[in-house]
Short mmCIF file of C-alpha atoms and ligand atoms in Angstrom, two decimals:
data_model
loop_
_atom_site.label_atom_id
_atom_site.label_comp_id
_atom_site.label_asym_id
_atom_site.label_seq_id
_atom_site.Cartn_x
_atom_site.Cartn_y
_atom_site.Cartn_z
CA UNK A 20 87.68 89.91 48.72
CA UNK A 21 88.29 87.76 45.56
CA UNK A 22 89.53 84.18 46.28
CA UNK A 23 93.27 83.63 46.39
CA UNK A 24 94.50 81.85 43.26
CA UNK A 25 96.65 78.78 43.89
CA UNK A 26 98.23 75.86 42.03
CA UNK A 27 98.57 72.69 44.07
CA UNK A 28 101.60 70.58 43.08
CA UNK A 29 101.20 67.19 44.67
CA UNK A 30 102.09 63.49 45.00
CA UNK A 31 98.94 61.97 46.54
CA UNK A 32 99.43 60.48 49.28
CA UNK A 33 96.71 60.43 51.86
CA UNK A 34 97.81 63.66 53.48
CA UNK A 35 97.99 65.35 50.10
CA UNK A 36 94.41 64.18 49.58
CA UNK A 37 93.22 65.83 52.81
CA UNK A 38 95.05 69.06 51.80
CA UNK A 39 93.41 69.06 48.36
CA UNK A 40 89.95 68.49 49.89
CA UNK A 41 90.56 71.31 52.38
CA UNK A 42 91.44 73.63 49.53
CA UNK A 43 88.39 72.57 47.43
CA UNK A 44 86.09 73.08 50.46
CA UNK A 45 87.33 76.66 51.05
CA UNK A 46 85.80 79.55 49.05
CA UNK A 47 88.75 81.77 50.09
CA UNK A 48 90.84 79.79 47.55
CA UNK A 49 90.54 79.27 43.77
CA UNK A 50 92.40 76.15 42.71
CA UNK A 51 93.52 77.01 39.20
CA UNK A 52 95.06 73.60 38.67
CA UNK A 53 96.37 70.50 40.36
CA UNK A 54 99.74 69.29 38.98
CA UNK A 55 100.85 65.76 39.80
CA UNK A 56 104.50 64.82 40.40
CA UNK A 57 106.24 61.49 41.12
CA UNK A 58 106.89 61.12 44.87
CA UNK A 59 104.98 59.00 47.37
CA UNK A 60 104.12 56.67 44.45
CA UNK A 61 105.05 56.82 40.77
CA UNK A 62 103.51 59.48 38.47
CA UNK A 63 100.92 57.18 36.87
CA UNK A 64 99.42 56.73 40.36
CA UNK A 65 99.77 60.31 41.63
CA UNK A 66 98.03 61.73 38.57
CA UNK A 67 95.28 59.13 38.98
CA UNK A 68 94.96 59.76 42.69
CA UNK A 69 94.63 63.52 42.10
CA UNK A 70 91.64 62.78 39.84
CA UNK A 71 90.12 60.37 42.37
CA UNK A 72 90.25 63.12 44.97
CA UNK A 73 88.68 65.68 42.67
CA UNK A 74 85.85 63.29 41.88
CA UNK A 75 85.32 62.58 45.61
CA UNK A 76 84.93 66.33 46.12
CA UNK A 77 82.63 66.49 43.09
CA UNK A 78 85.02 68.98 41.51
CA UNK A 79 85.74 67.48 38.12
CA UNK A 80 86.03 71.02 36.85
CA UNK A 81 89.56 71.30 38.30
CA UNK A 82 92.26 70.79 35.65
CA UNK A 83 94.62 67.92 36.64
CA UNK A 84 97.95 67.69 34.79
CA UNK A 85 100.57 64.97 34.94
CA UNK A 86 104.08 66.28 35.46
CA UNK A 87 107.57 64.94 35.98
CA UNK A 88 107.94 61.22 36.47
CA UNK A 89 111.40 61.40 38.02
CA UNK A 90 113.63 63.86 39.90
CA UNK A 91 115.94 66.23 38.04
CA UNK A 92 119.13 64.26 38.61
CA UNK A 93 118.35 61.26 40.69
CA UNK A 94 116.57 57.91 40.64
CA UNK A 95 113.00 58.19 41.98
CA UNK A 96 112.55 57.09 45.61
CA UNK A 97 108.92 56.37 46.57
CA UNK A 98 107.17 55.78 49.88
CA UNK A 99 104.72 52.85 49.52
CA UNK A 100 105.82 51.72 52.99
CA UNK A 101 103.95 54.77 54.31
CA UNK A 102 101.13 55.31 51.82
CA UNK A 103 100.52 51.73 50.54
CA UNK A 104 100.83 50.38 47.04
CA UNK A 105 98.24 52.78 45.54
CA UNK A 106 99.35 55.81 47.44
CA UNK A 107 95.78 56.22 48.73
CA UNK A 108 95.39 52.93 50.62
CA UNK A 109 92.59 52.87 53.16
CA UNK A 110 89.14 53.25 51.52
CA UNK A 111 88.16 51.56 48.28
CA UNK A 112 87.39 54.33 45.86
CA UNK A 113 86.37 53.97 42.17
CA UNK A 114 88.86 54.59 39.41
CA UNK A 115 88.55 58.15 38.02
CA UNK A 116 86.33 58.90 35.08
CA UNK A 117 87.41 62.53 34.64
CA UNK A 118 90.25 62.78 32.08
CA UNK A 119 93.64 64.25 32.67
CA UNK A 120 93.85 67.79 31.29
CA UNK A 121 95.89 68.09 28.16
CA UNK A 122 99.44 69.24 28.48
CA UNK A 123 102.30 68.52 30.79
CA UNK A 124 102.09 69.98 34.32
CA UNK A 125 105.23 72.03 33.79
CA UNK A 126 103.71 73.72 30.75
CA UNK A 127 100.48 74.28 32.68
CA UNK A 128 102.39 76.00 35.49
CA UNK A 129 104.23 78.20 32.98
CA UNK A 130 101.07 79.03 31.03
CA UNK A 131 99.04 79.88 34.13
CA UNK A 132 101.73 82.11 35.53
CA UNK A 133 102.11 83.93 32.21
CA UNK A 134 98.33 84.29 31.85
CA UNK A 135 97.40 85.49 35.29
CA UNK A 136 98.43 88.96 36.53
CA UNK A 137 101.88 89.14 38.03
CA UNK A 138 101.89 88.39 41.73
CA UNK A 139 98.42 86.85 41.79
CA UNK A 140 99.19 83.13 41.91
CA UNK A 141 100.57 81.19 44.88
CA UNK A 142 102.29 77.83 44.32
CA UNK A 143 101.51 75.13 46.92
CA UNK A 144 103.93 72.24 46.50
CA UNK A 145 103.05 69.20 48.65
CA UNK A 146 105.62 66.78 47.19
CA UNK A 147 109.09 66.77 45.62
CA UNK A 148 109.75 70.06 43.87
CA UNK A 149 110.57 68.61 40.45
CA UNK A 150 107.72 70.24 38.49
CA UNK A 151 108.31 73.63 40.05
CA UNK A 152 112.02 73.65 39.49
CA UNK A 153 111.62 72.37 35.91
CA UNK A 154 109.18 75.18 35.17
CA UNK A 155 111.58 77.78 36.57
CA UNK A 156 114.49 76.39 34.51
CA UNK A 157 112.43 76.17 31.36
CA UNK A 158 110.76 79.65 31.72
CA UNK A 159 112.77 81.88 34.09
CA UNK A 160 110.42 84.77 33.27
CA UNK A 161 107.74 83.21 35.44
CA UNK A 162 109.78 83.38 38.67
CA UNK A 163 109.04 87.06 39.32
CA UNK A 164 105.35 86.45 38.51
CA UNK A 165 104.86 84.08 41.47
CA UNK A 166 103.08 85.65 44.44
CA UNK A 167 104.40 83.24 47.05
CA UNK A 168 105.43 79.62 47.49
CA UNK A 169 103.88 77.85 50.54
CA UNK A 170 105.29 74.33 50.63
CA UNK A 171 105.53 71.22 52.82
CA UNK A 172 109.05 69.99 53.08
CA UNK A 173 112.26 69.86 55.09
CA UNK A 174 113.06 69.48 58.71
CA UNK A 175 115.41 70.96 61.25
CA UNK A 176 114.78 70.30 64.96
CA UNK A 177 112.62 67.31 64.04
CA UNK A 178 115.43 65.82 61.86
CA UNK A 179 114.63 63.59 58.87
CA UNK A 180 111.90 61.01 58.20
CA UNK A 181 113.38 59.17 55.18
CA UNK A 182 117.03 59.37 56.28
CA UNK A 183 118.41 60.58 59.60
CA UNK A 184 119.06 63.98 57.98
CA UNK A 185 116.37 64.54 55.31
CA UNK A 186 112.58 64.86 54.95
CA UNK A 187 111.06 62.89 52.09
CA UNK A 188 109.92 65.71 49.68
CA UNK A 189 113.28 67.38 49.73
CA UNK A 190 115.23 64.11 49.83
CA UNK A 191 113.61 62.83 46.63
CA UNK A 192 114.76 65.83 44.59
CA UNK A 193 117.30 67.98 46.45
CA UNK A 194 118.48 69.64 43.24
CA UNK A 195 114.90 70.81 42.55
CA UNK A 196 114.55 72.08 46.10
CA UNK A 197 117.82 74.02 45.81
CA UNK A 198 116.44 75.72 42.67
CA UNK A 199 113.23 76.77 44.49
CA UNK A 200 115.00 77.80 47.70
CA UNK A 201 117.42 80.05 45.66
CA UNK A 202 114.61 81.52 43.50
CA UNK A 203 114.17 84.64 45.61
CA UNK A 204 110.38 84.03 45.75
CA UNK A 205 108.67 84.70 49.10
CA UNK A 206 108.86 81.22 50.61
CA UNK A 207 106.86 79.75 53.54
CA UNK A 208 108.23 76.31 54.58
CA UNK A 209 106.09 73.92 56.61
CA UNK A 210 108.68 71.36 57.65
CA UNK A 211 108.36 68.34 59.92
CA UNK A 212 109.10 70.75 62.76
CA UNK A 213 105.47 71.95 62.51
CA UNK A 214 103.75 69.05 60.80
CA UNK A 215 104.81 66.69 63.54
CA UNK A 216 102.69 68.84 65.86
CA UNK A 217 99.62 68.40 63.69
CA UNK A 218 98.96 64.88 65.02
CA UNK A 219 95.73 62.96 64.57
CA UNK A 220 94.11 61.29 67.49
CA UNK A 221 91.28 58.82 67.82
CA UNK A 222 88.82 61.62 68.66
CA UNK A 223 90.07 63.68 65.68
CA UNK A 224 89.72 60.76 63.24
CA UNK A 225 86.27 59.87 64.62
CA UNK A 226 85.20 63.45 64.10
CA UNK A 227 86.05 62.98 60.40
CA UNK A 228 84.04 59.69 60.35
CA UNK A 229 81.13 61.32 62.19
CA UNK A 230 80.65 63.75 59.29
CA UNK A 231 78.70 60.88 57.82
CA UNK A 232 79.62 61.81 54.26
CA UNK A 233 81.63 59.95 51.67
CA UNK A 234 84.39 62.58 52.18
CA UNK A 235 84.37 62.16 55.97
CA UNK A 236 84.46 58.35 55.62
CA UNK A 237 87.31 58.47 53.10
CA UNK A 238 89.40 60.87 55.21
CA UNK A 239 88.88 58.76 58.32
CA UNK A 240 89.88 55.58 56.44
CA UNK A 241 92.91 57.25 54.83
CA UNK A 242 94.00 58.49 58.23
CA UNK A 243 93.44 55.08 59.85
CA UNK A 244 95.76 53.63 57.23
CA UNK A 245 98.27 56.45 57.14
CA UNK A 246 98.77 56.73 60.90
CA UNK A 247 99.71 53.09 61.48
CA UNK A 248 103.26 53.75 60.16
CA UNK A 249 104.01 56.88 62.15
CA UNK A 250 102.44 55.55 65.37
CA UNK A 251 104.64 52.49 65.24
CA UNK A 252 107.75 54.48 64.27
CA UNK A 253 107.41 57.35 66.74
CA UNK A 254 105.28 55.65 69.34
CA UNK A 255 102.93 58.66 69.04
CA UNK A 256 99.22 58.66 69.59
CA UNK A 257 98.53 59.72 66.04
CA UNK A 258 100.08 60.58 62.71
CA UNK A 259 101.16 63.99 61.37
CA UNK A 260 98.84 65.47 58.76
CA UNK A 261 101.70 67.12 56.87
CA UNK A 262 100.27 68.63 53.73
CA UNK A 263 97.03 70.12 55.06
CA UNK A 264 99.22 72.54 57.06
CA UNK A 265 100.05 74.36 53.83
CA UNK A 266 96.40 74.99 52.97
CA UNK A 267 95.39 75.76 56.53
CA UNK A 268 98.21 78.42 56.55
CA UNK A 269 96.58 80.12 53.58
CA UNK A 270 93.20 80.07 55.26
CA UNK A 271 94.32 81.04 58.84
CA UNK A 272 97.98 82.03 59.06
CA UNK A 273 97.41 83.03 62.72
CA UNK A 274 97.38 79.33 63.62
CA UNK A 275 101.08 79.16 62.76
CA UNK A 276 104.27 80.74 64.01
CA UNK A 277 107.72 80.74 62.52
CA UNK A 278 110.87 82.73 61.85
CA UNK A 279 112.19 84.39 58.73
CA UNK A 280 115.62 82.70 58.33
CA UNK A 281 118.01 81.27 55.76
CA UNK A 282 117.31 77.73 54.66
CA UNK A 283 119.63 75.90 52.24
CA UNK A 284 119.55 72.34 50.86
CA UNK A 285 122.44 69.84 50.88
CA UNK A 286 122.83 68.28 47.45
CA UNK A 287 126.36 66.86 47.41
CA UNK A 288 126.82 64.68 50.58
CA UNK A 289 125.64 61.06 50.17
CA UNK A 290 125.14 61.00 53.95
CA UNK A 291 123.04 64.18 54.30
CA UNK A 292 121.60 64.73 50.78
CA UNK A 293 118.28 66.58 51.01
CA UNK A 294 118.95 67.92 54.51
CA UNK A 295 117.45 71.47 54.96
CA UNK A 296 120.05 73.48 56.86
CA UNK A 297 117.94 76.05 58.65
CA UNK A 298 119.80 78.93 60.22
CA UNK A 299 117.26 79.19 63.11
CA UNK A 300 119.68 81.02 65.39
CA UNK A 301 121.07 83.40 62.70
CA UNK A 302 124.69 82.22 63.06
CA UNK A 303 125.50 82.90 59.39
CA UNK A 304 125.20 85.94 57.20
CA UNK A 305 123.26 84.03 54.62
CA UNK A 306 120.20 85.99 53.49
CA UNK A 307 116.85 85.07 55.06
CA UNK A 308 114.99 83.41 52.15
CA UNK A 309 112.08 81.77 53.94
CA UNK A 310 109.52 81.96 56.72
CA UNK A 311 110.29 78.65 58.49
CA UNK A 312 107.21 77.56 60.41
CA UNK A 313 107.86 75.94 63.78
CA UNK A 314 104.57 75.79 65.63
CA UNK A 315 100.84 75.34 65.20
CA UNK A 316 97.65 75.65 67.21
CA UNK A 317 96.76 72.07 66.47
CA UNK A 318 93.36 72.07 68.13
CA UNK A 319 92.25 75.00 66.02
CA UNK A 320 93.83 73.38 62.95
CA UNK A 321 91.71 70.21 63.32
CA UNK A 322 88.60 72.27 64.04
CA UNK A 323 89.14 74.25 60.83
CA UNK A 324 89.84 71.06 58.83
CA UNK A 325 86.78 69.19 60.14
CA UNK A 326 84.52 72.21 59.68
CA UNK A 327 85.63 72.61 56.06
CA UNK A 328 85.44 68.93 55.19
CA UNK A 329 81.85 69.00 56.45
CA UNK A 330 81.08 71.30 53.55
CA UNK A 331 81.94 68.71 50.87
O1 RIB B 2 107.64 63.94 54.52
C1 RIB B 2 106.20 64.19 54.39
C2 RIB B 2 105.87 64.53 52.98
O2 RIB B 2 106.24 63.46 52.09
C3 RIB B 2 104.39 64.68 52.72
O3 RIB B 2 104.16 65.63 51.72
C4 RIB B 2 103.92 63.39 52.27
O4 RIB B 2 102.77 63.38 51.45
C5 RIB B 2 105.12 62.95 51.45
O5 RIB B 2 105.02 63.51 50.14
CA1 CA B 3 102.85 64.98 49.70
#
């Protein structure tokens, strides 16, 4: 079985970093490119962090492109309060030596989708959807060429994490999310409803550290830093590893359960902008446009993650 071709669109972010490492450690996947977008921290840092992560994984062969530095129609909102000033606070890692790949991330997404056979590339957005939406607006012909979009974003039963109503990735660029959710592409949404069940614990973080490798050490130290915010806010034992859920789903979908429902994005209301309105109980006749993931086998998820990180 040939590896599944993916593009990871990302705003690293410690949890993005773990997701990227999981993908790079998994031979079932071929990462065609990593495209950076402004989100957790500004673009100059997310593109730098993406290269730091590739170098940590000894994968400087992966093309990294810088993309959009602000949302389609809003001022950029960042999340240094969660991820720290660099976006990858925790371990001290060297500045990247590998260069950015030439060309804007949006052009890279368009070129790859036009180059690869129709239906052979999956998009894996882990941050605001600005790059993806811009590519669709600039080159509508690529929409039908996308195999699937498996993203981290949104919330329903779990409500918001950046406002009472909205999850960060969707909140930052609700207009972009609305474009992607209306695209008609087969969509799998990993919202806070599932990622808040993928919680770290001391034992799980120590299992990363016990790998005894630079990757294991970095992941443990990222998680140590990243979890302080969520543990204090939610009073939970650990922090949600949001973005790795996307990659784990590609590797072992049986670890996840969800429902095919309609999900729309609020873009007008100042109070609920970025809210993902998930018709979980089918009370509208709006077409089902997404598989909305609600549950995870978290023990198996962390076993998979640790086993794969051990390969780097
Ligand atoms: O709300 C969680 C999401 O926002 C994650 O993707 C995290 O990395 C941030 O981008
Ligand atoms: Ca992210």
